[in-house]
Amino acid sequence: MAEKIDGRSIAAQLDEKTKAQVDEMVAAGMHRPGLTVILVGDDGASQVYVRRKIKACEKVGITSTEHRLPADTSQEDLLTLIDQLNNDPQVHGILCQVPLPEHIDTRLVLRSIAPEKDVDGFHPVNVGRLSTGTGGIVPCTPLGVMILLQSVVDDFVGKDAVVIGKSNIVGKPVANLLLDAECTVSVTHIYTKNLPEIARKADIIVAAAGAPELVKGDWVKPGAVIIDVGITRIMGEDGKEKLVGDVAFDECQHAKAITPVPGGVGPMTIACLLANTVQAAKALQSEASKADHYADAPSRSMFTEAAPGN
Ligand code: GUN
């Protein structure tokens, strides 16, 4: 049987570390870390996600503020709000929930968030920092993937890793992080030829294609480590809805370790958002990083520090 990588428990351990860091900052007379979440419109799923993020802040002692704006908010008003938040010293993290209404240019909005407060790691400056290995804020889900891998992989150097999916928010950043960890990385996608064959060579598989149970048992080498980022709601044979990942979990028990869905990557994303907020708050308040907010590469060092056992 493959070891089940327990994302809930690893996320809870990370939250404990985050809470301890918040307490230390406050005890040292620093501002309590503050996260502001902006939600435009009334998309049901977005409301649920935002509620979870706000609640998670409470748990670790991060101050949270929510701006709920109507769906017909103008782009200009949204940019004005972001500008105010960029200049507010009590705000260390800004997250604008996407999708945004169609009349708003999402890329422009995400670019308008100050890179040092961009706790999603979506700003082109942070994307560039990540791809050049020069620090910056690492996007939450890729950071969570690396922390999960760290819990079961002793040595990344020279490992063959396959990333399935090339999205800007998961596939590409995960590939960069694996490269930085000295893996040999193949990034694959819907047009990749011989995907099962490529996957079969991998020591590490990160599945982030959004295709339910795409990765079959015979795609997986015995002893490989599998991180399943996919999560899709499907109708089960019993007529009940269920959540499935991109990996046929039951067929992959010859792997060394595998994340379940749910309970694998999912819980890590919010835990990493909280950790990113604390790192941003520290960087914004530290003398050393006033000249260069990335001088100490806040999030980059995190997945080594945050891994259980470290
Ligand atoms: N919508 C769904 N997931 C996310 C996320 O991680 N960040 C933001 N800003 N919006 C989202």
PDB file of C-alpha atoms and ligand atoms in Angstrom:
ATOM      1  CA  MET A   1       0.000   0.000   0.000  1.00  0.00           C
ATOM      2  CA  ALA A   2       1.213   3.487  -0.830  1.00  0.00           C
ATOM      3  CA  GLU A   3       1.684   5.915   2.038  1.00  0.00           C
ATOM      4  CA  LYS A   4      -1.184   8.389   2.060  1.00  0.00           C
ATOM      5  CA  ILE A   5       0.204  11.921   2.304  1.00  0.00           C
ATOM      6  CA  ASP A   6      -2.069  13.607   4.819  1.00  0.00           C
ATOM      7  CA  GLY A   7      -2.516  17.183   3.588  1.00  0.00           C
ATOM      8  CA  ARG A   8      -4.827  18.072   6.463  1.00  0.00           C
ATOM      9  CA  SER A   9      -2.295  17.176   9.095  1.00  0.00           C
ATOM     10  CA  ILE A  10       0.646  18.801   7.238  1.00  0.00           C
ATOM     11  CA  ALA A  11      -1.457  21.960   6.737  1.00  0.00           C
ATOM     12  CA  ALA A  12      -2.317  21.968  10.457  1.00  0.00           C
ATOM     13  CA  GLN A  13       1.400  21.731  11.327  1.00  0.00           C
ATOM     14  CA  LEU A  14       2.135  24.635   8.981  1.00  0.00           C
ATOM     15  CA  ASP A  15      -0.679  26.667  10.594  1.00  0.00           C
ATOM     16  CA  GLU A  16       0.880  26.071  14.005  1.00  0.00           C
ATOM     17  CA  LYS A  17       4.202  27.414  12.750  1.00  0.00           C
ATOM     18  CA  THR A  18       2.448  30.379  11.158  1.00  0.00           C
ATOM     19  CA  LYS A  19       0.592  31.149  14.387  1.00  0.00           C
ATOM     20  CA  ALA A  20       3.849  30.952  16.359  1.00  0.00           C
ATOM     21  CA  GLN A  21       5.441  33.405  13.910  1.00  0.00           C
ATOM     22  CA  VAL A  22       2.505  35.812  14.288  1.00  0.00           C
ATOM     23  CA  ASP A  23       2.793  35.629  18.084  1.00  0.00           C
ATOM     24  CA  GLU A  24       6.545  36.270  17.872  1.00  0.00           C
ATOM     25  CA  MET A  25       6.053  39.305  15.627  1.00  0.00           C
ATOM     26  CA  VAL A  26       3.461  40.820  17.945  1.00  0.00           C
ATOM     27  CA  ALA A  27       5.647  40.124  20.988  1.00  0.00           C
ATOM     28  CA  ALA A  28       8.526  41.887  19.207  1.00  0.00           C
ATOM     29  CA  GLY A  29       6.364  45.007  18.712  1.00  0.00           C
ATOM     30  CA  MET A  30       5.773  44.522  14.982  1.00  0.00           C
ATOM     31  CA  HIS A  31       2.413  45.069  13.317  1.00  0.00           C
ATOM     32  CA  ARG A  32       0.149  42.037  13.445  1.00  0.00           C
ATOM     33  CA  PRO A  33       0.099  40.588   9.872  1.00  0.00           C
ATOM     34  CA  GLY A  34      -2.959  41.749   7.946  1.00  0.00           C
ATOM     35  CA  LEU A  35      -4.608  40.207   4.881  1.00  0.00           C
ATOM     36  CA  THR A  36      -7.203  42.028   2.790  1.00  0.00           C
ATOM     37  CA  VAL A  37      -9.430  40.002   0.499  1.00  0.00           C
ATOM     38  CA  ILE A  38     -11.402  41.657  -2.291  1.00  0.00           C
ATOM     39  CA  LEU A  39     -14.453  39.950  -3.717  1.00  0.00           C
ATOM     40  CA  VAL A  40     -16.255  41.538  -6.671  1.00  0.00           C
ATOM     41  CA  GLY A  41     -19.723  40.214  -7.513  1.00  0.00           C
ATOM     42  CA  ASP A  42     -21.709  37.349  -6.058  1.00  0.00           C
ATOM     43  CA  ASP A  43     -20.193  34.174  -7.511  1.00  0.00           C
ATOM     44  CA  GLY A  44     -21.228  31.407  -5.095  1.00  0.00           C
ATOM     45  CA  ALA A  45     -18.003  29.399  -5.173  1.00  0.00           C
ATOM     46  CA  SER A  46     -15.899  32.546  -4.693  1.00  0.00           C
ATOM     47  CA  GLN A  47     -17.961  33.492  -1.645  1.00  0.00           C
ATOM     48  CA  VAL A  48     -17.272  30.093  -0.103  1.00  0.00           C
ATOM     49  CA  TYR A  49     -13.514  30.341  -0.825  1.00  0.00           C
ATOM     50  CA  VAL A  50     -13.299  33.859   0.593  1.00  0.00           C
ATOM     51  CA  ARG A  51     -15.181  32.852   3.741  1.00  0.00           C
ATOM     52  CA  ARG A  52     -12.713  29.990   4.263  1.00  0.00           C
ATOM     53  CA  LYS A  53      -9.722  32.290   3.811  1.00  0.00           C
ATOM     54  CA  ILE A  54     -11.081  34.835   6.309  1.00  0.00           C
ATOM     55  CA  LYS A  55     -11.857  32.121   8.846  1.00  0.00           C
ATOM     56  CA  ALA A  56      -8.391  30.617   8.464  1.00  0.00           C
ATOM     57  CA  CYS A  57      -6.823  34.012   9.250  1.00  0.00           C
ATOM     58  CA  GLU A  58      -8.631  34.095  12.605  1.00  0.00           C
ATOM     59  CA  LYS A  59      -7.181  30.717  13.523  1.00  0.00           C
ATOM     60  CA  VAL A  60      -3.574  31.908  13.287  1.00  0.00           C
ATOM     61  CA  GLY A  61      -4.070  35.476  14.498  1.00  0.00           C
ATOM     62  CA  ILE A  62      -3.788  37.285  11.158  1.00  0.00           C
ATOM     63  CA  THR A  63      -6.023  40.374  10.950  1.00  0.00           C
ATOM     64  CA  SER A  64      -8.337  39.997   7.983  1.00  0.00           C
ATOM     65  CA  THR A  65     -10.394  42.577   6.137  1.00  0.00           C
ATOM     66  CA  GLU A  66     -12.918  41.821   3.468  1.00  0.00           C
ATOM     67  CA  HIS A  67     -14.051  44.207   0.731  1.00  0.00           C
ATOM     68  CA  ARG A  68     -17.211  42.937  -0.919  1.00  0.00           C
ATOM     69  CA  LEU A  69     -17.951  44.990  -3.997  1.00  0.00           C
ATOM     70  CA  PRO A  70     -21.018  44.798  -6.240  1.00  0.00           C
ATOM     71  CA  ALA A  71     -20.731  43.052  -9.623  1.00  0.00           C
ATOM     72  CA  ASP A  72     -21.080  46.388 -11.451  1.00  0.00           C
ATOM     73  CA  THR A  73     -18.081  47.950  -9.690  1.00  0.00           C
ATOM     74  CA  SER A  74     -16.027  49.852 -12.243  1.00  0.00           C
ATOM     75  CA  GLN A  75     -12.471  48.834 -13.016  1.00  0.00           C
ATOM     76  CA  GLU A  76     -11.358  52.315 -11.998  1.00  0.00           C
ATOM     77  CA  ASP A  77     -12.952  52.015  -8.549  1.00  0.00           C
ATOM     78  CA  LEU A  78     -11.343  48.619  -8.037  1.00  0.00           C
ATOM     79  CA  LEU A  79      -7.920  49.981  -9.048  1.00  0.00           C
ATOM     80  CA  THR A  80      -8.404  52.932  -6.680  1.00  0.00           C
ATOM     81  CA  LEU A  81      -9.137  50.563  -3.799  1.00  0.00           C
ATOM     82  CA  ILE A  82      -6.052  48.464  -4.595  1.00  0.00           C
ATOM     83  CA  ASP A  83      -3.942  51.608  -4.723  1.00  0.00           C
ATOM     84  CA  GLN A  84      -5.167  52.593  -1.239  1.00  0.00           C
ATOM     85  CA  LEU A  85      -4.395  49.097   0.076  1.00  0.00           C
ATOM     86  CA  ASN A  86      -0.938  49.154  -1.548  1.00  0.00           C
ATOM     87  CA  ASN A  87      -0.219  52.293   0.489  1.00  0.00           C
ATOM     88  CA  ASP A  88      -1.770  51.124   3.764  1.00  0.00           C
ATOM     89  CA  PRO A  89       0.963  50.008   6.182  1.00  0.00           C
ATOM     90  CA  GLN A  90      -1.494  47.828   8.133  1.00  0.00           C
ATOM     91  CA  VAL A  91      -2.140  45.738   5.010  1.00  0.00           C
ATOM     92  CA  HIS A  92       0.579  43.201   4.234  1.00  0.00           C
ATOM     93  CA  GLY A  93      -1.272  40.887   1.891  1.00  0.00           C
ATOM     94  CA  ILE A  94      -3.824  41.711  -0.809  1.00  0.00           C
ATOM     95  CA  LEU A  95      -5.820  38.996  -2.534  1.00  0.00           C
ATOM     96  CA  CYS A  96      -8.327  39.824  -5.255  1.00  0.00           C
ATOM     97  CA  GLN A  97     -10.497  36.753  -5.742  1.00  0.00           C
ATOM     98  CA  VAL A  98     -10.881  35.637  -9.373  1.00  0.00           C
ATOM     99  CA  PRO A  99     -12.836  35.248 -11.576  1.00  0.00           C
ATOM    100  CA  LEU A 100     -13.665  38.938 -11.837  1.00  0.00           C
ATOM    101  CA  PRO A 101     -16.714  40.203 -13.753  1.00  0.00           C
ATOM    102  CA  GLU A 102     -16.188  40.323 -17.517  1.00  0.00           C
ATOM    103  CA  HIS A 103     -15.976  44.114 -17.811  1.00  0.00           C
ATOM    104  CA  ILE A 104     -12.842  44.073 -15.641  1.00  0.00           C
ATOM    105  CA  ASP A 105      -9.391  43.309 -17.060  1.00  0.00           C
ATOM    106  CA  THR A 106      -8.170  40.625 -14.642  1.00  0.00           C
ATOM    107  CA  ARG A 107      -4.547  40.798 -15.719  1.00  0.00           C
ATOM    108  CA  LEU A 108      -4.450  44.556 -15.246  1.00  0.00           C
ATOM    109  CA  VAL A 109      -5.977  44.246 -11.778  1.00  0.00           C
ATOM    110  CA  LEU A 110      -3.578  41.513 -10.657  1.00  0.00           C
ATOM    111  CA  ARG A 111      -0.673  43.596 -11.984  1.00  0.00           C
ATOM    112  CA  SER A 112      -1.815  46.579  -9.949  1.00  0.00           C
ATOM    113  CA  ILE A 113      -1.284  44.782  -6.613  1.00  0.00           C
ATOM    114  CA  ALA A 114       2.107  45.730  -5.148  1.00  0.00           C
ATOM    115  CA  PRO A 115       4.369  42.692  -5.749  1.00  0.00           C
ATOM    116  CA  GLU A 116       5.486  42.656  -2.112  1.00  0.00           C
ATOM    117  CA  LYS A 117       1.825  42.361  -1.002  1.00  0.00           C
ATOM    118  CA  ASP A 118       0.842  39.883  -3.735  1.00  0.00           C
ATOM    119  CA  VAL A 119       0.307  36.863  -1.461  1.00  0.00           C
ATOM    120  CA  ASP A 120      -1.146  34.869  -4.384  1.00  0.00           C
ATOM    121  CA  GLY A 121       2.195  35.176  -6.188  1.00  0.00           C
ATOM    122  CA  PHE A 122       0.367  36.036  -9.429  1.00  0.00           C
ATOM    123  CA  HIS A 123       2.082  39.371 -10.201  1.00  0.00           C
ATOM    124  CA  PRO A 124       4.486  39.217 -13.179  1.00  0.00           C
ATOM    125  CA  VAL A 125       7.304  40.392 -10.893  1.00  0.00           C
ATOM    126  CA  ASN A 126       6.765  37.386  -8.623  1.00  0.00           C
ATOM    127  CA  VAL A 127       6.356  35.076 -11.629  1.00  0.00           C
ATOM    128  CA  GLY A 128       9.635  36.428 -13.026  1.00  0.00           C
ATOM    129  CA  ARG A 129      11.390  36.068  -9.681  1.00  0.00           C
ATOM    130  CA  LEU A 130      10.233  32.473  -9.437  1.00  0.00           C
ATOM    131  CA  SER A 131      11.320  31.577 -12.959  1.00  0.00           C
ATOM    132  CA  THR A 132      14.745  33.153 -12.484  1.00  0.00           C
ATOM    133  CA  GLY A 133      15.250  31.660  -9.041  1.00  0.00           C
ATOM    134  CA  THR A 134      15.535  35.093  -7.412  1.00  0.00           C
ATOM    135  CA  GLY A 135      12.977  34.888  -4.619  1.00  0.00           C
ATOM    136  CA  GLY A 136       9.618  36.606  -4.544  1.00  0.00           C
ATOM    137  CA  ILE A 137       6.311  35.268  -3.277  1.00  0.00           C
ATOM    138  CA  VAL A 138       5.581  31.713  -4.404  1.00  0.00           C
ATOM    139  CA  PRO A 139       1.961  30.928  -5.423  1.00  0.00           C
ATOM    140  CA  CYS A 140       0.084  29.036  -2.719  1.00  0.00           C
ATOM    141  CA  THR A 141      -0.815  25.744  -4.414  1.00  0.00           C
ATOM    142  CA  PRO A 142       2.672  25.151  -5.916  1.00  0.00           C
ATOM    143  CA  LEU A 143       4.224  25.963  -2.546  1.00  0.00           C
ATOM    144  CA  GLY A 144       1.826  23.482  -0.931  1.00  0.00           C
ATOM    145  CA  VAL A 145       2.818  20.824  -3.496  1.00  0.00           C
ATOM    146  CA  MET A 146       6.486  21.285  -2.613  1.00  0.00           C
ATOM    147  CA  ILE A 147       5.827  21.060   1.130  1.00  0.00           C
ATOM    148  CA  LEU A 148       3.896  17.814   0.610  1.00  0.00           C
ATOM    149  CA  LEU A 149       6.704  16.404  -1.534  1.00  0.00           C
ATOM    150  CA  GLN A 150       9.245  17.424   1.081  1.00  0.00           C
ATOM    151  CA  SER A 151       7.417  15.282   3.631  1.00  0.00           C
ATOM    152  CA  VAL A 152       8.197  12.079   1.686  1.00  0.00           C
ATOM    153  CA  VAL A 153      11.170  12.831  -0.615  1.00  0.00           C
ATOM    154  CA  ASP A 154      14.553  12.869   1.143  1.00  0.00           C
ATOM    155  CA  ASP A 155      16.636  14.068  -1.762  1.00  0.00           C
ATOM    156  CA  PHE A 156      15.323  15.813  -4.883  1.00  0.00           C
ATOM    157  CA  VAL A 157      18.678  16.044  -6.653  1.00  0.00           C
ATOM    158  CA  GLY A 158      18.582  14.298 -10.013  1.00  0.00           C
ATOM    159  CA  LYS A 159      15.071  12.902  -9.582  1.00  0.00           C
ATOM    160  CA  ASP A 160      12.926  12.621 -12.706  1.00  0.00           C
ATOM    161  CA  ALA A 161       9.769  14.674 -12.213  1.00  0.00           C
ATOM    162  CA  VAL A 162       6.792  14.872 -14.536  1.00  0.00           C
ATOM    163  CA  VAL A 163       4.304  17.715 -14.273  1.00  0.00           C
ATOM    164  CA  ILE A 164       1.027  17.065 -16.048  1.00  0.00           C
ATOM    165  CA  GLY A 165      -0.574  20.405 -16.924  1.00  0.00           C
ATOM    166  CA  LYS A 166       1.044  23.713 -17.850  1.00  0.00           C
ATOM    167  CA  SER A 167      -1.204  26.307 -16.220  1.00  0.00           C
ATOM    168  CA  ASN A 168       0.250  29.575 -15.014  1.00  0.00           C
ATOM    169  CA  ILE A 169      -1.040  29.025 -11.500  1.00  0.00           C
ATOM    170  CA  VAL A 170       0.057  25.404 -10.951  1.00  0.00           C
ATOM    171  CA  GLY A 171       1.928  23.545 -13.729  1.00  0.00           C
ATOM    172  CA  LYS A 172       4.513  26.176 -14.666  1.00  0.00           C
ATOM    173  CA  PRO A 173       5.365  27.344 -11.123  1.00  0.00           C
ATOM    174  CA  VAL A 174       5.590  23.741  -9.849  1.00  0.00           C
ATOM    175  CA  ALA A 175       7.961  22.937 -12.720  1.00  0.00           C
ATOM    176  CA  ASN A 176      10.156  25.904 -11.753  1.00  0.00           C
ATOM    177  CA  LEU A 177      10.228  24.881  -8.102  1.00  0.00           C
ATOM    178  CA  LEU A 178      11.151  21.306  -9.016  1.00  0.00           C
ATOM    179  CA  LEU A 179      13.915  22.601 -11.298  1.00  0.00           C
ATOM    180  CA  ASP A 180      15.243  24.724  -8.441  1.00  0.00           C
ATOM    181  CA  ALA A 181      15.258  21.581  -6.318  1.00  0.00           C
ATOM    182  CA  GLU A 182      17.564  20.039  -8.985  1.00  0.00           C
ATOM    183  CA  CYS A 183      15.037  17.625 -10.467  1.00  0.00           C
ATOM    184  CA  THR A 184      14.980  16.822 -14.168  1.00  0.00           C
ATOM    185  CA  VAL A 185      11.543  18.105 -15.099  1.00  0.00           C
ATOM    186  CA  SER A 186       9.233  17.193 -17.975  1.00  0.00           C
ATOM    187  CA  VAL A 187       6.245  19.507 -18.329  1.00  0.00           C
ATOM    188  CA  THR A 188       3.481  17.765 -20.212  1.00  0.00           C
ATOM    189  CA  HIS A 189       0.066  18.791 -21.464  1.00  0.00           C
ATOM    190  CA  ILE A 190      -2.851  17.818 -23.616  1.00  0.00           C
ATOM    191  CA  TYR A 191      -0.774  17.611 -26.820  1.00  0.00           C
ATOM    192  CA  THR A 192       2.093  15.640 -25.292  1.00  0.00           C
ATOM    193  CA  LYS A 193       2.824  12.418 -27.176  1.00  0.00           C
ATOM    194  CA  ASN A 194       3.325   9.185 -25.217  1.00  0.00           C
ATOM    195  CA  LEU A 195       2.293  10.695 -21.907  1.00  0.00           C
ATOM    196  CA  PRO A 196       1.888   7.306 -20.140  1.00  0.00           C
ATOM    197  CA  GLU A 197       5.413   6.361 -21.223  1.00  0.00           C
ATOM    198  CA  ILE A 198       6.859   9.642 -19.950  1.00  0.00           C
ATOM    199  CA  ALA A 199       4.972   9.329 -16.654  1.00  0.00           C
ATOM    200  CA  ARG A 200       6.226   5.760 -16.175  1.00  0.00           C
ATOM    201  CA  LYS A 201       9.828   7.009 -16.020  1.00  0.00           C
ATOM    202  CA  ALA A 202       9.083   9.507 -13.269  1.00  0.00           C
ATOM    203  CA  ASP A 203      10.180   9.397  -9.641  1.00  0.00           C
ATOM    204  CA  ILE A 204       7.761  12.252  -8.941  1.00  0.00           C
ATOM    205  CA  ILE A 205       4.433  12.875 -10.681  1.00  0.00           C
ATOM    206  CA  VAL A 206       2.495  16.091 -10.133  1.00  0.00           C
ATOM    207  CA  ALA A 207      -0.909  15.799 -11.810  1.00  0.00           C
ATOM    208  CA  ALA A 208      -2.566  19.157 -12.425  1.00  0.00           C
ATOM    209  CA  ALA A 209      -4.511  18.662 -15.632  1.00  0.00           C
ATOM    210  CA  GLY A 210      -8.065  18.954 -14.304  1.00  0.00           C
ATOM    211  CA  ALA A 211      -8.889  15.635 -15.979  1.00  0.00           C
ATOM    212  CA  PRO A 212     -10.587  13.153 -13.619  1.00  0.00           C
ATOM    213  CA  GLU A 213      -8.579   9.939 -13.085  1.00  0.00           C
ATOM    214  CA  LEU A 214      -6.357  10.619 -16.102  1.00  0.00           C
ATOM    215  CA  VAL A 215      -3.317   8.963 -14.509  1.00  0.00           C
ATOM    216  CA  LYS A 216      -3.823   5.190 -14.458  1.00  0.00           C
ATOM    217  CA  GLY A 217      -2.028   2.579 -12.404  1.00  0.00           C
ATOM    218  CA  ASP A 218       0.141   1.469 -15.337  1.00  0.00           C
ATOM    219  CA  TRP A 219       1.416   5.058 -15.818  1.00  0.00           C
ATOM    220  CA  VAL A 220       3.150   4.876 -12.450  1.00  0.00           C
ATOM    221  CA  LYS A 221       6.539   3.326 -11.684  1.00  0.00           C
ATOM    222  CA  PRO A 222       6.679   1.306  -8.448  1.00  0.00           C
ATOM    223  CA  GLY A 223       8.011   3.557  -5.701  1.00  0.00           C
ATOM    224  CA  ALA A 224       7.093   6.858  -7.395  1.00  0.00           C
ATOM    225  CA  VAL A 225       5.641   9.749  -5.392  1.00  0.00           C
ATOM    226  CA  ILE A 226       2.366  11.209  -6.668  1.00  0.00           C
ATOM    227  CA  ILE A 227       0.866  14.603  -5.883  1.00  0.00           C
ATOM    228  CA  ASP A 228      -2.676  14.976  -7.206  1.00  0.00           C
ATOM    229  CA  VAL A 229      -3.707  18.617  -7.636  1.00  0.00           C
ATOM    230  CA  GLY A 230      -6.876  17.828  -9.580  1.00  0.00           C
ATOM    231  CA  ILE A 231     -10.284  18.021  -7.990  1.00  0.00           C
ATOM    232  CA  THR A 232     -13.454  17.413  -9.984  1.00  0.00           C
ATOM    233  CA  ARG A 233     -17.002  16.750  -8.813  1.00  0.00           C
ATOM    234  CA  ILE A 234     -18.418  13.721 -10.641  1.00  0.00           C
ATOM    235  CA  MET A 235     -21.442  11.455 -10.292  1.00  0.00           C
ATOM    236  CA  GLY A 236     -20.472   8.133  -8.714  1.00  0.00           C
ATOM    237  CA  GLU A 237     -21.883   4.727  -9.745  1.00  0.00           C
ATOM    238  CA  ASP A 238     -24.157   4.909  -6.698  1.00  0.00           C
ATOM    239  CA  GLY A 239     -25.738   8.100  -8.070  1.00  0.00           C
ATOM    240  CA  LYS A 240     -24.055  10.243  -5.422  1.00  0.00           C
ATOM    241  CA  GLU A 241     -21.729  13.114  -6.235  1.00  0.00           C
ATOM    242  CA  LYS A 242     -18.095  12.622  -5.296  1.00  0.00           C
ATOM    243  CA  LEU A 243     -14.789  14.461  -5.616  1.00  0.00           C
ATOM    244  CA  VAL A 244     -12.066  12.822  -7.669  1.00  0.00           C
ATOM    245  CA  GLY A 245      -8.545  13.821  -8.551  1.00  0.00           C
ATOM    246  CA  ASP A 246      -6.493  13.510 -11.740  1.00  0.00           C
ATOM    247  CA  VAL A 247      -5.125  10.163 -10.533  1.00  0.00           C
ATOM    248  CA  ALA A 248      -6.903   6.788 -10.311  1.00  0.00           C
ATOM    249  CA  PHE A 249      -6.018   6.523  -6.619  1.00  0.00           C
ATOM    250  CA  ASP A 250      -6.920   2.850  -6.041  1.00  0.00           C
ATOM    251  CA  GLU A 251      -4.834   1.713  -9.034  1.00  0.00           C
ATOM    252  CA  CYS A 252      -1.714   3.493  -7.772  1.00  0.00           C
ATOM    253  CA  GLN A 253      -1.060   1.651  -4.513  1.00  0.00           C
ATOM    254  CA  HIS A 254       2.349   0.505  -5.804  1.00  0.00           C
ATOM    255  CA  ALA A 255       3.511   4.127  -5.511  1.00  0.00           C
ATOM    256  CA  LYS A 256       5.711   5.058  -2.547  1.00  0.00           C
ATOM    257  CA  ALA A 257       3.306   7.805  -1.496  1.00  0.00           C
ATOM    258  CA  ILE A 258       0.253   9.545  -2.894  1.00  0.00           C
ATOM    259  CA  THR A 259      -2.038  12.426  -1.912  1.00  0.00           C
ATOM    260  CA  PRO A 260      -5.743  11.662  -1.509  1.00  0.00           C
ATOM    261  CA  VAL A 261      -8.519  13.812  -2.971  1.00  0.00           C
ATOM    262  CA  PRO A 262      -9.948  15.436  -0.952  1.00  0.00           C
ATOM    263  CA  GLY A 263      -7.515  15.907   1.939  1.00  0.00           C
ATOM    264  CA  GLY A 264      -4.257  16.213   0.003  1.00  0.00           C
ATOM    265  CA  VAL A 265      -3.270  19.402  -1.805  1.00  0.00           C
ATOM    266  CA  GLY A 266      -6.523  21.260  -1.043  1.00  0.00           C
ATOM    267  CA  PRO A 267      -5.855  22.015   2.647  1.00  0.00           C
ATOM    268  CA  MET A 268      -2.323  23.207   1.834  1.00  0.00           C
ATOM    269  CA  THR A 269      -3.425  26.098  -0.364  1.00  0.00           C
ATOM    270  CA  ILE A 270      -4.978  28.190   2.402  1.00  0.00           C
ATOM    271  CA  ALA A 271      -2.232  27.254   4.871  1.00  0.00           C
ATOM    272  CA  CYS A 272       0.312  28.562   2.351  1.00  0.00           C
ATOM    273  CA  LEU A 273      -1.714  31.754   1.846  1.00  0.00           C
ATOM    274  CA  LEU A 274      -1.461  32.420   5.590  1.00  0.00           C
ATOM    275  CA  ALA A 275       2.256  31.602   5.571  1.00  0.00           C
ATOM    276  CA  ASN A 276       2.791  33.930   2.586  1.00  0.00           C
ATOM    277  CA  THR A 277       0.954  36.713   4.416  1.00  0.00           C
ATOM    278  CA  VAL A 278       3.223  36.378   7.438  1.00  0.00           C
ATOM    279  CA  GLN A 279       6.330  36.298   5.244  1.00  0.00           C
ATOM    280  CA  ALA A 280       5.119  39.426   3.402  1.00  0.00           C
ATOM    281  CA  ALA A 281       4.387  41.161   6.722  1.00  0.00           C
ATOM    282  CA  LYS A 282       7.866  40.330   7.977  1.00  0.00           C
ATOM    283  CA  ALA A 283       9.560  41.454   4.767  1.00  0.00           C
ATOM    284  CA  LEU A 284       7.600  44.724   4.675  1.00  0.00           C
ATOM    285  CA  GLN A 285       8.577  45.501   8.262  1.00  0.00           C
ATOM    286  CA  SER A 286      12.178  44.419   8.211  1.00  0.00           C
ATOM    287  CA  GLU A 287      14.868  47.062   7.733  1.00  0.00           C
ATOM    288  CA  ALA A 288      16.914  44.823   5.460  1.00  0.00           C
ATOM    289  CA  SER A 289      14.140  44.382   2.962  1.00  0.00           C
ATOM    290  CA  LYS A 290      12.996  48.017   2.791  1.00  0.00           C
ATOM    291  CA  ALA A 291      15.520  48.592   0.037  1.00  0.00           C
ATOM    292  CA  ASP A 292      14.702  45.312  -1.670  1.00  0.00           C
ATOM    293  CA  HIS A 293      11.574  43.511  -0.556  1.00  0.00           C
ATOM    294  CA  TYR A 294      12.988  40.310  -1.944  1.00  0.00           C
ATOM    295  CA  ALA A 295      16.394  40.542  -0.351  1.00  0.00           C
ATOM    296  CA  ASP A 296      15.696  37.589   1.897  1.00  0.00           C
ATOM    297  CA  ALA A 297      13.489  35.730  -0.559  1.00  0.00           C
ATOM    298  CA  PRO A 298      10.678  35.193   1.955  1.00  0.00           C
ATOM    299  CA  SER A 299       8.593  32.385   0.550  1.00  0.00           C
ATOM    300  CA  ARG A 300      11.312  30.587  -1.304  1.00  0.00           C
ATOM    301  CA  SER A 301      12.980  29.293   1.832  1.00  0.00           C
ATOM    302  CA  MET A 302       9.661  28.269   3.264  1.00  0.00           C
ATOM    303  CA  PHE A 303       9.144  24.870   1.867  1.00  0.00           C
ATOM    304  CA  THR A 304      12.307  23.686   3.449  1.00  0.00           C
ATOM    305  CA  GLU A 305      11.560  25.392   6.758  1.00  0.00           C
ATOM    306  CA  ALA A 306       7.916  24.405   6.814  1.00  0.00           C
ATOM    307  CA  ALA A 307       8.289  20.746   6.035  1.00  0.00           C
ATOM    308  CA  PRO A 308       7.376  18.563   8.986  1.00  0.00           C
ATOM    309  CA  GLY A 309      10.374  17.442  10.916  1.00  0.00           C
ATOM    310  CA  ASN A 310      12.407  20.562  10.107  1.00  0.00           C
TER     311      ASN A 310
HETATM  312  N1  GUN B   1      -9.975  31.889  -7.219  1.00  0.00           N
HETATM  313  C1  GUN B   1      -9.838  30.551  -7.024  1.00  0.00           C
HETATM  314  N2  GUN B   1      -8.656  30.282  -6.412  1.00  0.00           N
HETATM  315  C2  GUN B   1      -8.045  31.482  -6.223  1.00  0.00           C
HETATM  316  C3  GUN B   1      -6.801  31.850  -5.639  1.00  0.00           C
HETATM  317  O1  GUN B   1      -6.004  31.035  -5.176  1.00  0.00           O
HETATM  318  N3  GUN B   1      -6.532  33.180  -5.631  1.00  0.00           N
HETATM  319  C4  GUN B   1      -7.384  34.110  -6.141  1.00  0.00           C
HETATM  320  N4  GUN B   1      -7.010  35.412  -6.105  1.00  0.00           N
HETATM  321  N5  GUN B   1      -8.538  33.788  -6.705  1.00  0.00           N
HETATM  322  C5  GUN B   1      -8.872  32.482  -6.727  1.00  0.00           C
END
